[in-house]
Structure formats: structure tokens, C-alpha cells
PDB file of C-alpha atoms in Angstrom:
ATOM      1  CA  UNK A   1       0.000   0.000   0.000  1.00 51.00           C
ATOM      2  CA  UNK A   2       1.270   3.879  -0.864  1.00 51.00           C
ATOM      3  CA  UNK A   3       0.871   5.504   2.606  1.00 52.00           C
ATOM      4  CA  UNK A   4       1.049   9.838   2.169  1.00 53.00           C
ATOM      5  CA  UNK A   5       1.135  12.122   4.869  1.00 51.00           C
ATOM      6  CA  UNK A   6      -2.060  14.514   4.877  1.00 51.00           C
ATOM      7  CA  UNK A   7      -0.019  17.279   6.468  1.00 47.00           C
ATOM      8  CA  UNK A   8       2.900  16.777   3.888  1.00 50.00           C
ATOM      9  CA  UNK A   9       0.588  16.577   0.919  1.00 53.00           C
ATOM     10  CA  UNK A  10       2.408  16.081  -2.706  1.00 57.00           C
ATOM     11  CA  UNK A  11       0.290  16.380  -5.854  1.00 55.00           C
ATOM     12  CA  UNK A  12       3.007  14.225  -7.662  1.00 56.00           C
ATOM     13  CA  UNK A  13       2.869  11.476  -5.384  1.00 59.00           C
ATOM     14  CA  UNK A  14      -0.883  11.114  -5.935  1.00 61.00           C
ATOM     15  CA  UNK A  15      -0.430  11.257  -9.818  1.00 64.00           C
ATOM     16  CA  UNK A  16       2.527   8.303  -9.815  1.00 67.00           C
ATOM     17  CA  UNK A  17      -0.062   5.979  -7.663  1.00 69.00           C
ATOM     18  CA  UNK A  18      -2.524   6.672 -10.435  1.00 70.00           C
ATOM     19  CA  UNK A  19      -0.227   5.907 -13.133  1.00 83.00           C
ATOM     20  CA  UNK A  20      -0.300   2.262 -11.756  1.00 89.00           C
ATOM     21  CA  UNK A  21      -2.033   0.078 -14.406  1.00 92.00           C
ATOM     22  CA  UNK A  22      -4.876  -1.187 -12.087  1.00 94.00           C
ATOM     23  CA  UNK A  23      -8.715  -0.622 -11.551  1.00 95.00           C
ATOM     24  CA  UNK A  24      -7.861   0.831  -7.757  1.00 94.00           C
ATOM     25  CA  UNK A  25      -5.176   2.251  -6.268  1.00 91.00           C
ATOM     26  CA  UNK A  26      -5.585   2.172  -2.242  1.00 85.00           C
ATOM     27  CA  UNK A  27      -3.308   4.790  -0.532  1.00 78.00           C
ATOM     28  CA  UNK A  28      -3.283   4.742   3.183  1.00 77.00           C
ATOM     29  CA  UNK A  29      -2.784   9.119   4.619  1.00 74.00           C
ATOM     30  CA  UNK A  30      -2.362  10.167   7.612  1.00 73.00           C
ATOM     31  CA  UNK A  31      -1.352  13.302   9.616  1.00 65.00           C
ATOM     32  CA  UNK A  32      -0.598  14.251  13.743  1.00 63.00           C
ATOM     33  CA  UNK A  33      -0.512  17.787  13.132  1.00 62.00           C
ATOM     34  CA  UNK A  34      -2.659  20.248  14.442  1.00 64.00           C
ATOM     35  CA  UNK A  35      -3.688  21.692  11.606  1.00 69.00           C
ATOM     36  CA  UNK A  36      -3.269  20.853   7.677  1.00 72.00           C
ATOM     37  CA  UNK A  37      -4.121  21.941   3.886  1.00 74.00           C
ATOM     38  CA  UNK A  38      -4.512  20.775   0.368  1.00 78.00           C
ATOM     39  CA  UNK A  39      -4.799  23.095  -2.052  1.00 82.00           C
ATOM     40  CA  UNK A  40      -7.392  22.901  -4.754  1.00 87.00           C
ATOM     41  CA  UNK A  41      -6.511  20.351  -7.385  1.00 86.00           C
ATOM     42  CA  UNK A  42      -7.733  17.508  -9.245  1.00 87.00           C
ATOM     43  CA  UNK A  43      -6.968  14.077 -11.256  1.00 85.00           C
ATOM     44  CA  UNK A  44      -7.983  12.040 -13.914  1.00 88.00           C
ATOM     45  CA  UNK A  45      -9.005   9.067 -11.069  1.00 92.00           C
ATOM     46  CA  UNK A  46     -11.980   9.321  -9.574  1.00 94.00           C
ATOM     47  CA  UNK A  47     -11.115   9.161  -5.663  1.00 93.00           C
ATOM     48  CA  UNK A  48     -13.218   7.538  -2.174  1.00 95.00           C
ATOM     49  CA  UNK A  49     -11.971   9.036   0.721  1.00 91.00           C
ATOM     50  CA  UNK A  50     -12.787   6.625   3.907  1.00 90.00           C
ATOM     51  CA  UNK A  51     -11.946   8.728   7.143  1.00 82.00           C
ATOM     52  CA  UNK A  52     -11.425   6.048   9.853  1.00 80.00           C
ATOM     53  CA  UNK A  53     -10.363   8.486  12.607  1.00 74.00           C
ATOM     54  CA  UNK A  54     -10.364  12.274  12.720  1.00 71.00           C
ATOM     55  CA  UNK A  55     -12.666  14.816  10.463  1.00 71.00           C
ATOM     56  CA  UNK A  56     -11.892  15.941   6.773  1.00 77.00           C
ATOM     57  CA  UNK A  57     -13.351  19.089   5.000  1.00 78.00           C
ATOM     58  CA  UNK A  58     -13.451  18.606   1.422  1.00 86.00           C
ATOM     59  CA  UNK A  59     -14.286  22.341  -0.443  1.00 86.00           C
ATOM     60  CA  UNK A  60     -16.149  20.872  -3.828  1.00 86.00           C
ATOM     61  CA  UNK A  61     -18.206  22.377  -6.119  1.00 73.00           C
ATOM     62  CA  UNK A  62     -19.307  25.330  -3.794  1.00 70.00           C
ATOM     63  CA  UNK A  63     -20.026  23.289  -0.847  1.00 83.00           C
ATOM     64  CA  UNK A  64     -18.425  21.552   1.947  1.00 83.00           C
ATOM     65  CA  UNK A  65     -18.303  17.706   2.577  1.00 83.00           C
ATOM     66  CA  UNK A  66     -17.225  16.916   5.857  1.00 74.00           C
ATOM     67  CA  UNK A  67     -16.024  13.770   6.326  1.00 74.00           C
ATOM     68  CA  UNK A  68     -16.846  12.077   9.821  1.00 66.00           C
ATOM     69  CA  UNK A  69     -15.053   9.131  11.056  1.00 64.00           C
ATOM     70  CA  UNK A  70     -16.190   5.560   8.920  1.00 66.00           C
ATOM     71  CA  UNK A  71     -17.871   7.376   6.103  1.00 75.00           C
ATOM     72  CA  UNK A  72     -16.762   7.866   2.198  1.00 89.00           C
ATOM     73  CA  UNK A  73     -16.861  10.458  -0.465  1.00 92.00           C
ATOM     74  CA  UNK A  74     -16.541  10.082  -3.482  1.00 94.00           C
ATOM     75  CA  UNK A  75     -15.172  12.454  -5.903  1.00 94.00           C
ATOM     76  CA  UNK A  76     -15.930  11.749  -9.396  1.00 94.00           C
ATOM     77  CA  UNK A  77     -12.321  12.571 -11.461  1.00 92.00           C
ATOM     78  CA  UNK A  78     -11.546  16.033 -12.455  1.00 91.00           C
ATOM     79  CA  UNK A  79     -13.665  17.950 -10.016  1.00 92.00           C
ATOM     80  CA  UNK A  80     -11.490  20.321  -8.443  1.00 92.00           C
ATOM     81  CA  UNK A  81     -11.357  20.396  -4.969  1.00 90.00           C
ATOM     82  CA  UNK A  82      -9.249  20.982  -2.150  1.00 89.00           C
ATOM     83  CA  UNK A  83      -9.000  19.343   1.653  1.00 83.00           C
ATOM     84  CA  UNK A  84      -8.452  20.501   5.110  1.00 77.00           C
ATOM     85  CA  UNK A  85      -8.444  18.736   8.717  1.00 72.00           C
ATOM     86  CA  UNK A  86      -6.788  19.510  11.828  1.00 63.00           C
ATOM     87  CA  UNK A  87      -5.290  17.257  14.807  1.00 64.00           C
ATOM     88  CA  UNK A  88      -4.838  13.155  13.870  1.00 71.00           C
ATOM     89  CA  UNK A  89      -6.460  12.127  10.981  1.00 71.00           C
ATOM     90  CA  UNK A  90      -5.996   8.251   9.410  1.00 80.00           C
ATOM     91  CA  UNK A  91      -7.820   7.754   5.873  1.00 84.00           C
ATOM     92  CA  UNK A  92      -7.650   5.433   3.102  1.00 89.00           C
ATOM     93  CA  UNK A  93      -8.376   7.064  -0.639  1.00 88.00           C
ATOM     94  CA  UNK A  94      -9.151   4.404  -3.529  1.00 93.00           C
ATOM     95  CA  UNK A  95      -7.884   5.996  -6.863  1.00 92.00           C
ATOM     96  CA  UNK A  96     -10.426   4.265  -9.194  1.00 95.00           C
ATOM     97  CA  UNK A  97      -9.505   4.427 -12.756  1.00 94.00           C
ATOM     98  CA  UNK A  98     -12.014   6.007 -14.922  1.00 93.00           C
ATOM     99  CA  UNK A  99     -12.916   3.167 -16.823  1.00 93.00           C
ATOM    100  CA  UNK A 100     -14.053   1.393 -13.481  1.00 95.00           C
ATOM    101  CA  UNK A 101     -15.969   4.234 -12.457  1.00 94.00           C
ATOM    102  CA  UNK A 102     -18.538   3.892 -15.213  1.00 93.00           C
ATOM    103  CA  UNK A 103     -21.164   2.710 -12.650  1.00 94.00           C
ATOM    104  CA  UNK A 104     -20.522   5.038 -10.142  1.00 96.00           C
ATOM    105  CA  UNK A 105     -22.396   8.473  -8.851  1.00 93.00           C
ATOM    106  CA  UNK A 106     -21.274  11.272 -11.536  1.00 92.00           C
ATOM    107  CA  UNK A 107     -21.790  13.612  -8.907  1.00 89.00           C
ATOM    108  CA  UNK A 108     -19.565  14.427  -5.788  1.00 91.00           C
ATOM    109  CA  UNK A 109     -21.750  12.331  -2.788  1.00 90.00           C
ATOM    110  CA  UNK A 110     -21.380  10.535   0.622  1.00 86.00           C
ATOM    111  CA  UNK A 111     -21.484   6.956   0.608  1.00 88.00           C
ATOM    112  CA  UNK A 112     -22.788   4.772   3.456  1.00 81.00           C
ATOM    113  CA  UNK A 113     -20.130   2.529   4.573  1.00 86.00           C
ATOM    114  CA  UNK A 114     -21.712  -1.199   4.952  1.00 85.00           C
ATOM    115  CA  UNK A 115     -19.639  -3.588   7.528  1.00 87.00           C
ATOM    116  CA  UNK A 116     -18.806  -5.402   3.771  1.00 92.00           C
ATOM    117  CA  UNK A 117     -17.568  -2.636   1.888  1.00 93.00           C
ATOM    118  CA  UNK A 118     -15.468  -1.673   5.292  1.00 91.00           C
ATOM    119  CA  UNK A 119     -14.259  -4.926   5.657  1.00 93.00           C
ATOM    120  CA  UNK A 120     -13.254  -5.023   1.265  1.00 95.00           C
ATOM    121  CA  UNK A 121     -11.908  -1.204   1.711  1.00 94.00           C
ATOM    122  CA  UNK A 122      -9.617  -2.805   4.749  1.00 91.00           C
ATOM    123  CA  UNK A 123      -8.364  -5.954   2.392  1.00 93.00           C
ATOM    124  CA  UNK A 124      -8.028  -4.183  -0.049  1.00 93.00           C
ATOM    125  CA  UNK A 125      -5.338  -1.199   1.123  1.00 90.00           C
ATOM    126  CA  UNK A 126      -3.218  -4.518   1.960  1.00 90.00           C
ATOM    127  CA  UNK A 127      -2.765  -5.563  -1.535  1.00 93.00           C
ATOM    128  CA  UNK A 128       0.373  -4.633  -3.225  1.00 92.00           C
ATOM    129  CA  UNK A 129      -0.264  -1.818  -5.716  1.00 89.00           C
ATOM    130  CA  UNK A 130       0.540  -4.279  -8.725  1.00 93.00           C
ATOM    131  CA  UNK A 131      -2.071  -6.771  -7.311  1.00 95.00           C
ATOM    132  CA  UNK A 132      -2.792  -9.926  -9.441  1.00 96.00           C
ATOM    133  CA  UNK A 133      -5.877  -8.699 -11.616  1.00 95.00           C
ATOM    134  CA  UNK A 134      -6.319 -12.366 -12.745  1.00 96.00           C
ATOM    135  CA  UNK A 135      -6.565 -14.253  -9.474  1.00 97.00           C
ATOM    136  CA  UNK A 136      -8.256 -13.633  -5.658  1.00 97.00           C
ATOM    137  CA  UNK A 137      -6.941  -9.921  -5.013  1.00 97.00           C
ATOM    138  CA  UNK A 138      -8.950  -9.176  -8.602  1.00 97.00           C
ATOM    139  CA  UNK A 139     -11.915 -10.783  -7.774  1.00 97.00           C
ATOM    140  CA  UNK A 140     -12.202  -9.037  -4.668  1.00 97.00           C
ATOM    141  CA  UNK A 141     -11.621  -5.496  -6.446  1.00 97.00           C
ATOM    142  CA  UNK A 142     -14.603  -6.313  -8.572  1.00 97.00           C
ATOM    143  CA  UNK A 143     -16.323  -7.001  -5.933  1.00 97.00           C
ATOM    144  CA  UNK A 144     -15.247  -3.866  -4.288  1.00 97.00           C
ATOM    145  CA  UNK A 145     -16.518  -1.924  -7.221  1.00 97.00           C
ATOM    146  CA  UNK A 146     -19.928  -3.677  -7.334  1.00 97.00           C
ATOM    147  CA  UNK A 147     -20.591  -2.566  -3.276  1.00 96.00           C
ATOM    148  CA  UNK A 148     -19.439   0.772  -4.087  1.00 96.00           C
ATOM    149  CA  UNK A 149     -21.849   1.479  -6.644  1.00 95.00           C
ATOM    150  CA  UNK A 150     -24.256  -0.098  -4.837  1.00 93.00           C
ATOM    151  CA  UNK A 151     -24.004   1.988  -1.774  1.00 92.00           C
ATOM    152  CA  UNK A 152     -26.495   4.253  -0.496  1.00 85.00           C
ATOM    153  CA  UNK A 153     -25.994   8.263  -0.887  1.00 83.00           C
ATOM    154  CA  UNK A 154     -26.357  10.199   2.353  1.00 75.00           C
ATOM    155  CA  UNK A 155     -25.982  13.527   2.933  1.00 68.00           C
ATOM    156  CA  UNK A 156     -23.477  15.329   4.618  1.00 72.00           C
ATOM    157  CA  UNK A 157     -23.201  18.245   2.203  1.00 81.00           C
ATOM    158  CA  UNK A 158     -23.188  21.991   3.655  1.00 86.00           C
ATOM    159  CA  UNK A 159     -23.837  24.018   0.520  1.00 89.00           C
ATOM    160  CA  UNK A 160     -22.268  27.287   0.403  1.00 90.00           C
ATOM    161  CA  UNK A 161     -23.309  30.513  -1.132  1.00 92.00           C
ATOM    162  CA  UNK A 162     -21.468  32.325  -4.129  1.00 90.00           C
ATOM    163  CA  UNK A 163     -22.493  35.708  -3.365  1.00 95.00           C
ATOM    164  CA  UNK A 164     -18.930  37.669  -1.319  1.00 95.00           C
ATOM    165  CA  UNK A 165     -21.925  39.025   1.191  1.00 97.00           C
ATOM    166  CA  UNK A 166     -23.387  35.710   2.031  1.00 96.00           C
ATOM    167  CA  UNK A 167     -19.612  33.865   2.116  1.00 93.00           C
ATOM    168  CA  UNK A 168     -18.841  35.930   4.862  1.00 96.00           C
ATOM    169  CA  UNK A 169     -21.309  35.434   6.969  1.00 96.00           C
ATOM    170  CA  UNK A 170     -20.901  31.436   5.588  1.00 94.00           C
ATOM    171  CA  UNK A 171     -17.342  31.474   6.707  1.00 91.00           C
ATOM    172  CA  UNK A 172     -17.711  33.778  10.099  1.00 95.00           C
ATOM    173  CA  UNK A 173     -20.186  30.676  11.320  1.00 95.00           C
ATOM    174  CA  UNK A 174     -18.122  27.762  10.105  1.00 90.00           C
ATOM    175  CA  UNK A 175     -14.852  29.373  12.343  1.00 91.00           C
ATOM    176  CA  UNK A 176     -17.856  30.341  15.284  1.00 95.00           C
ATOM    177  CA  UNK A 177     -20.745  28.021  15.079  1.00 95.00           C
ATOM    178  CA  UNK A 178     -21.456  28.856  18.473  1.00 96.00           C
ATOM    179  CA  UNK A 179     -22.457  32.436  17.436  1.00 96.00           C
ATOM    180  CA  UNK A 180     -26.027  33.237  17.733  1.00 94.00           C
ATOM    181  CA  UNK A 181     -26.371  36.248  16.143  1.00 96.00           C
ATOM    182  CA  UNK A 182     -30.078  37.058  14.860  1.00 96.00           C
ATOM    183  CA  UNK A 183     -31.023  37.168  11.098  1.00 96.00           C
ATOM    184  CA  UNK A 184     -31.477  40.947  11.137  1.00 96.00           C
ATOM    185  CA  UNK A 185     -27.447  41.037  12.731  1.00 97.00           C
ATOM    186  CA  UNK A 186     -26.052  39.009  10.408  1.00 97.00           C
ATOM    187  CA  UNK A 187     -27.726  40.572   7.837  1.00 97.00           C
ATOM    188  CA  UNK A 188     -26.467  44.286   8.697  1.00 97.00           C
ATOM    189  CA  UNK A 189     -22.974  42.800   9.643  1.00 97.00           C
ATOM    190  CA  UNK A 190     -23.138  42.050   5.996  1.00 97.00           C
ATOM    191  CA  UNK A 191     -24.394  44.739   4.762  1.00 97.00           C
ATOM    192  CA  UNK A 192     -27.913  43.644   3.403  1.00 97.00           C
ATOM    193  CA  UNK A 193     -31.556  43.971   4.582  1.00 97.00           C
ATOM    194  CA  UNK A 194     -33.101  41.053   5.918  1.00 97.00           C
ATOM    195  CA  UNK A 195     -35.154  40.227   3.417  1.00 97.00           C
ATOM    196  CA  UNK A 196     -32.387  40.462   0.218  1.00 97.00           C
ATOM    197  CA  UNK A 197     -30.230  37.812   2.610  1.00 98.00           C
ATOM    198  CA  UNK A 198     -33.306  35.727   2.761  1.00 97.00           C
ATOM    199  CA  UNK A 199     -33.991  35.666  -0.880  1.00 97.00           C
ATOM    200  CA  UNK A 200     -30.405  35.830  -2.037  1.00 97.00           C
ATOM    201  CA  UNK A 201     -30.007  32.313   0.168  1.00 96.00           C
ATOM    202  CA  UNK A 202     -33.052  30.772  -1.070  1.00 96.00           C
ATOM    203  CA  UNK A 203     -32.072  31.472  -4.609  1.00 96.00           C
ATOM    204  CA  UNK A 204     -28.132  30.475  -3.793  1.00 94.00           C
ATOM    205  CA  UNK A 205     -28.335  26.981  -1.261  1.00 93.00           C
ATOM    206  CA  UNK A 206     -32.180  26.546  -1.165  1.00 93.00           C
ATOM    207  CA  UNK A 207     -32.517  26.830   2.609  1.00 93.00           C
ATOM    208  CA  UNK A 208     -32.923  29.251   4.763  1.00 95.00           C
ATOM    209  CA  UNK A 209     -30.687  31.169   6.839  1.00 96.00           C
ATOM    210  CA  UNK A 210     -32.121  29.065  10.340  1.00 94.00           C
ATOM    211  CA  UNK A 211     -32.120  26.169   8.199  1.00 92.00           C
ATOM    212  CA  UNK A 212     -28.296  26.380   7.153  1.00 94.00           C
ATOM    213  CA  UNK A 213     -27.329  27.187  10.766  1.00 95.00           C
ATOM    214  CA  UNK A 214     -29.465  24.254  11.806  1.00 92.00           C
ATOM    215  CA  UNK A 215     -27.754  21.491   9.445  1.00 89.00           C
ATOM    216  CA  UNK A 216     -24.188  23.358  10.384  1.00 92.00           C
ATOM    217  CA  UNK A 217     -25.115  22.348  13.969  1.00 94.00           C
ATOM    218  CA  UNK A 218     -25.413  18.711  12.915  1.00 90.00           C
ATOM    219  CA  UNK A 219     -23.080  18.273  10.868  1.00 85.00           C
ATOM    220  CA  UNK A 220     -20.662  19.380  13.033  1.00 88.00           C
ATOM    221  CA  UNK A 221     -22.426  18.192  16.013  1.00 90.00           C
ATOM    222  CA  UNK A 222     -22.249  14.691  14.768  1.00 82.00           C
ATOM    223  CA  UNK A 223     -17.813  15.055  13.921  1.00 77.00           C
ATOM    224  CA  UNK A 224     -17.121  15.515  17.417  1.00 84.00           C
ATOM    225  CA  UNK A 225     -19.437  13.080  18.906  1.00 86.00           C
ATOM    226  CA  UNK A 226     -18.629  10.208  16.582  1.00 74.00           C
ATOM    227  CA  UNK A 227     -14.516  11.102  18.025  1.00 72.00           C
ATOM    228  CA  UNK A 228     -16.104  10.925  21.607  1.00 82.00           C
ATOM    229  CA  UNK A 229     -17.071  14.023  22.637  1.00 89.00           C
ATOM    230  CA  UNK A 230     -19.661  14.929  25.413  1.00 94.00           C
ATOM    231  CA  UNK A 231     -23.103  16.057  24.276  1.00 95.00           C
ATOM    232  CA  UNK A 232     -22.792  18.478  26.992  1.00 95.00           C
ATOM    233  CA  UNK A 233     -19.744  20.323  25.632  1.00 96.00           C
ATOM    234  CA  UNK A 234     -20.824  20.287  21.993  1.00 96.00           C
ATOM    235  CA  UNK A 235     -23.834  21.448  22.743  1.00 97.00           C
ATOM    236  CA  UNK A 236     -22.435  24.787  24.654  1.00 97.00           C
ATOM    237  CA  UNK A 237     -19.703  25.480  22.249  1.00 96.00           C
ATOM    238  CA  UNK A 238     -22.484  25.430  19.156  1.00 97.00           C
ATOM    239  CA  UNK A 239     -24.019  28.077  21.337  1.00 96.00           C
ATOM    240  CA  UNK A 240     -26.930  26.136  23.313  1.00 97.00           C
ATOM    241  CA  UNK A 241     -27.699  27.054  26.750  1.00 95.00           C
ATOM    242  CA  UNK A 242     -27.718  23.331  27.700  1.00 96.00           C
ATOM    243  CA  UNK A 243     -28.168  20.060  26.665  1.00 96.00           C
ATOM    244  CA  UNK A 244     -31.482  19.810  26.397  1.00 96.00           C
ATOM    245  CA  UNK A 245     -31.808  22.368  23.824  1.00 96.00           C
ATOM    246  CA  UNK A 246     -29.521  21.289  21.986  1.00 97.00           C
ATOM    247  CA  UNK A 247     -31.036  17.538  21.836  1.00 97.00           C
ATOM    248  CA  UNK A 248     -34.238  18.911  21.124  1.00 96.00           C
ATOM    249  CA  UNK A 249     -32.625  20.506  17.932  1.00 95.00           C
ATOM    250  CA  UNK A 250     -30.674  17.306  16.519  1.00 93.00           C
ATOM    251  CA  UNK A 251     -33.760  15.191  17.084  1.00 92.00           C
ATOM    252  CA  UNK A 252     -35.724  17.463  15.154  1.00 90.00           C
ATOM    253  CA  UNK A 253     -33.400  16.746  12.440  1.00 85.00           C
ATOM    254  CA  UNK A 254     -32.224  13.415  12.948  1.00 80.00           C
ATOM    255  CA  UNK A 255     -35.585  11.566  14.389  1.00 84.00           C
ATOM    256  CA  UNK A 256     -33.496  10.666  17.342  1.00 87.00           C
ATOM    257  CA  UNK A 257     -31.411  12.159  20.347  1.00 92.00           C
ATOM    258  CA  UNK A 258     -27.500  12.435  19.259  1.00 89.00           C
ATOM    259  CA  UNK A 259     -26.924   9.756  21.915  1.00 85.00           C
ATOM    260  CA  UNK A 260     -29.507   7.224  20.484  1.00 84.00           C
ATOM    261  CA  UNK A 261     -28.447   8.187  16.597  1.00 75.00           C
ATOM    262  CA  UNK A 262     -24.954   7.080  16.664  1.00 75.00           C
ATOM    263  CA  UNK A 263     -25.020   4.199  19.469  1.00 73.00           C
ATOM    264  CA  UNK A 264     -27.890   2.973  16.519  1.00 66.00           C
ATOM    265  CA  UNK A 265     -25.229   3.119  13.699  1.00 60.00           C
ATOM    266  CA  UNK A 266     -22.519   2.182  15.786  1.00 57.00           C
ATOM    267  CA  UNK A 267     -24.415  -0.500  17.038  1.00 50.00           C
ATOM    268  CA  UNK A 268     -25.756  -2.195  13.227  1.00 45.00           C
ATOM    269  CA  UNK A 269     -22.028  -2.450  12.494  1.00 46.00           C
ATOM    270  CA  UNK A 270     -19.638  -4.537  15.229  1.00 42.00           C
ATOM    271  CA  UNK A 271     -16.957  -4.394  13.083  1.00 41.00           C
ATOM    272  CA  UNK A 272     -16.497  -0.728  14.343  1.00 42.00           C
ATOM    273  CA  UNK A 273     -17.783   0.643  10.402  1.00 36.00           C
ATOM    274  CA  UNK A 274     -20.395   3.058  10.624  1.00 36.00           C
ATOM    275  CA  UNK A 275     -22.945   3.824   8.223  1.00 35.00           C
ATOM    276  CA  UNK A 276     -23.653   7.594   6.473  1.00 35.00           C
ATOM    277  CA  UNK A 277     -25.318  10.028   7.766  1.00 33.00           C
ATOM    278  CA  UNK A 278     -28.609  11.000   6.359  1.00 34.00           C
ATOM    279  CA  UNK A 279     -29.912  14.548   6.811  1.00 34.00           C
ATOM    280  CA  UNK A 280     -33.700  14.728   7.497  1.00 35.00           C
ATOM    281  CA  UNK A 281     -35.417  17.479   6.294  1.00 34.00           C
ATOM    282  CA  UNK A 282     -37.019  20.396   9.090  1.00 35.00           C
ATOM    283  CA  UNK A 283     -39.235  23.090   8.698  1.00 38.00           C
ATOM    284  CA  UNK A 284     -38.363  26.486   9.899  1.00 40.00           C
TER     285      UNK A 284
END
């Protein structure tokens, strides 16, 4: 297996493991620093990132992916995008050549990890990059192909606004999430009326500015619990007054308390894999 550093990231390292002539390329990454980068770029191979410990941002296609622990995105190939994480991080990315990918999602997605397509992921990165295509190893990539495109789509997708206005105020509450700053105080911190910020993030992200707060709470909400955080804690530093409020809020959106959701998913697959996360919708 190619193993890369995440917080020593080289572009040319990435294109020689996809020069290898096979369907999938696994390439273990990893990084112990506190903070880390990747620059936007892209290749040819389609790519699966599979975060097995720590949280990774992926910026695509005017949104944010965030990556929790035991969950997959895919990124078709040659959609730009760049990556960011901080602390320890461990991954496994699958360069899939392009004529494998044929029967794959066209569009950037989260996939729902299954305890089988964990279990082929983990087989797989042990195969020597110039595995035997003919015997066992190959049979097991084709099998790893059929799970993958098999495997539900969740969502774990943030969108993000194009408008400078509306990125600000996008950006201020992805480095304070806690912030609880009403609509009409965003919106003159911005410098809009409230109802051209409503309207230009309706027309931009098609949710609301409660609703895009809300599914930022989650999302993030649901990183640091899967890596073993308190409820408690989370739920002050998102800007809660307690628990309680805060559990009200995620099971609103989930259809269970945070506690209840993950021990759930955590539960359905021993093998410590844990499926996607799938947004519910909530009115505001």
C-alpha cells in the first residue's frame, strides 16, 4: 500500500499511484498535526476518501463535505477540490480508474459505509499496488466496485453561497458556530436587509438562513461526537444554553437524540464501520 502524509501533501505522489495500471489504487494518509491543507486540485481518477479516525473538509463544487469518522466520499475525477483537517487524521483514498468508475455516482456524494464494503476497503489497502488482476486480489476489487456502486448516498453536504456578502457570513459561522447572532445582525454585519439575505439564500443553497445554521449544527455536532465528545460540551460550544436544547434541535433533524443516533449506527455495524449520515429534512 502507498501511505502519504495529509499534512505533507504532494500532488506528484498522488499522480505516480494513479499511473499504476490497475482498476484501484488504495493509498493509506495520515497526519498528527494540528492543523493541515490541500490546495485545490484535481486528477484524472476518480477518488473515495474513507476517514477512519479524525474529520476531513473537502471544499467541492461550492459546498463543503465533511467527512466524519467511517464514512466515504466520493469524488468523481476532475472535479477540483481541495481538503483541510486539523489534529490526527488516518484515511484510506481508492484511486479508481475512470474506466471502473462507469457505474458510479457522476456527482460528488457521501457513501454509506456497509460492515462489507469496510471490511473489502480494509483488504483491499493490503494488496500490493501491482495486485494480481487475474486471481483472488482481482476478484475481490470487482467485488469492491460492485458494493461501491451499490451503496447508499447520504448527505453530509453543507452548501455554500457564491455571493462575497453571504460567504462571509458562511465562513464567520463555520470558524464560530457557536455564534447566535439574529437574522437581522447578520444581515447588517453584511451589509444587506433582511429580506435580500433571505432571498439571495433561497435562490443560492435553497434553505434558509435558520435552516443552514441548523444542518451546520449537525453536521458538526455529529464530527465531534462520533470522536467521543460529550453532548454536553458540543452542545455549549455550538451556542446552546444546555443540553437539552440542543437535543431537542438534533432530534428534530435526525428523528433521534444524538446519543440514540450514533449508538444505533454504531451499534448495526460490530466491526467498528459506521454507516452515512442521512440529513432529514425540518421546517423552519
Amino acid at each position: 500500500m502507498v501511505h502519504h502524509r495529509l499534512d505533507h501533501y504532494d500532488p506528484s505522489r498522488v499522480r505516480d499511484a494513479a499511473a499504476i495500471p490497475r482498476q484501484i489504487v488504495a493509498v493509506g494518509a495520515s497526519s498528527t498535526s494540528e492543523r493541515w491543507e490541500h490546495t485545490p486540485h484535481h486528477h484524472q481518477h476518480g477518488q473515495l476518501i474513507y476517514t477512519l479516525r479524525g474529520v476531513v473538509h473537502c471544499v467541492i463544487e461550492a459546498g463543503i463535505w465533511i467527512v466524519p469518522p467511517q464514512c466515504a466520499l466520493w469524488i468523481p475525477g476532475g472535479v477540483i477540490h481541495a481538503a483541510r483537517g486539523a489534529g490526527e487524521a488516518d484515511v484510506y483514498c481508492l484511486l479508481i480508474d475512470p474506466g471502473a468508475a462507469s457505474a458510479l455516482p457522476r456527482q460528488c456524494c457521501t457513501l454509506s459505509v456497509s460492515p462489507l464494503l469496510h471490511a473489502l476497503i480494509g483488504k483491499a489497502v493490503s494488496f500490493p499496488p501491482l495486485y494480481d488482476e487475474d486471481g483472488a486480489q482481482g476478484r475481490l476489487v470487482a467485488t469492491l466496485l460492485d458494493e461501491l456502486a451499490e451503496a447508499p448516498i447520504e448527505a453530509l453536504h453543507l452548501p455554500m453561497p457564491q455571493d462575497p456578502r453571504l460567504m462571509r457570513l458562511a465562513n464567520s459561522l463555520l470558524a464560530n458556530p457557536g455564534d447566535k447572532s439574529t437574522l437581522g445582525e447578520w444581515a447588517m454585519r453584511i451589509g444587506m436587509s433582511e429580506r435580500s439575505m433571505t432571498r439571495l439564500l433561497l435562490e443560492q443553497i435553497g434553505l434558509s438562513f435558520g435552516r443552514w445554521r441548523r444542518q451546520l449544527h449537525v453536521i458538526l455536532s455529529l464530527q465531534r461526537l462520533a470522536n467521543g465528545e460529550s453532548v454536553q460540551g458540543v452542545a455549549l460550544d455550538l451556542g446552546y444554553e444546555n443540553a437539552s436544547g440542543f437535543i431537542t434541535m438534533f432530534r428534530k433533524a435526525m428523528g433521534q437524540p444524538p446519543a440514540r443516533y450514533l449508538a444505533d449506527r454504531m451499534g448495526a455495524t460490530s466491526q467498528d464501520a459506521q454507516p452515512g449520515i442521512a440529513m432529514r429534512e425540518v421546517a423552519d
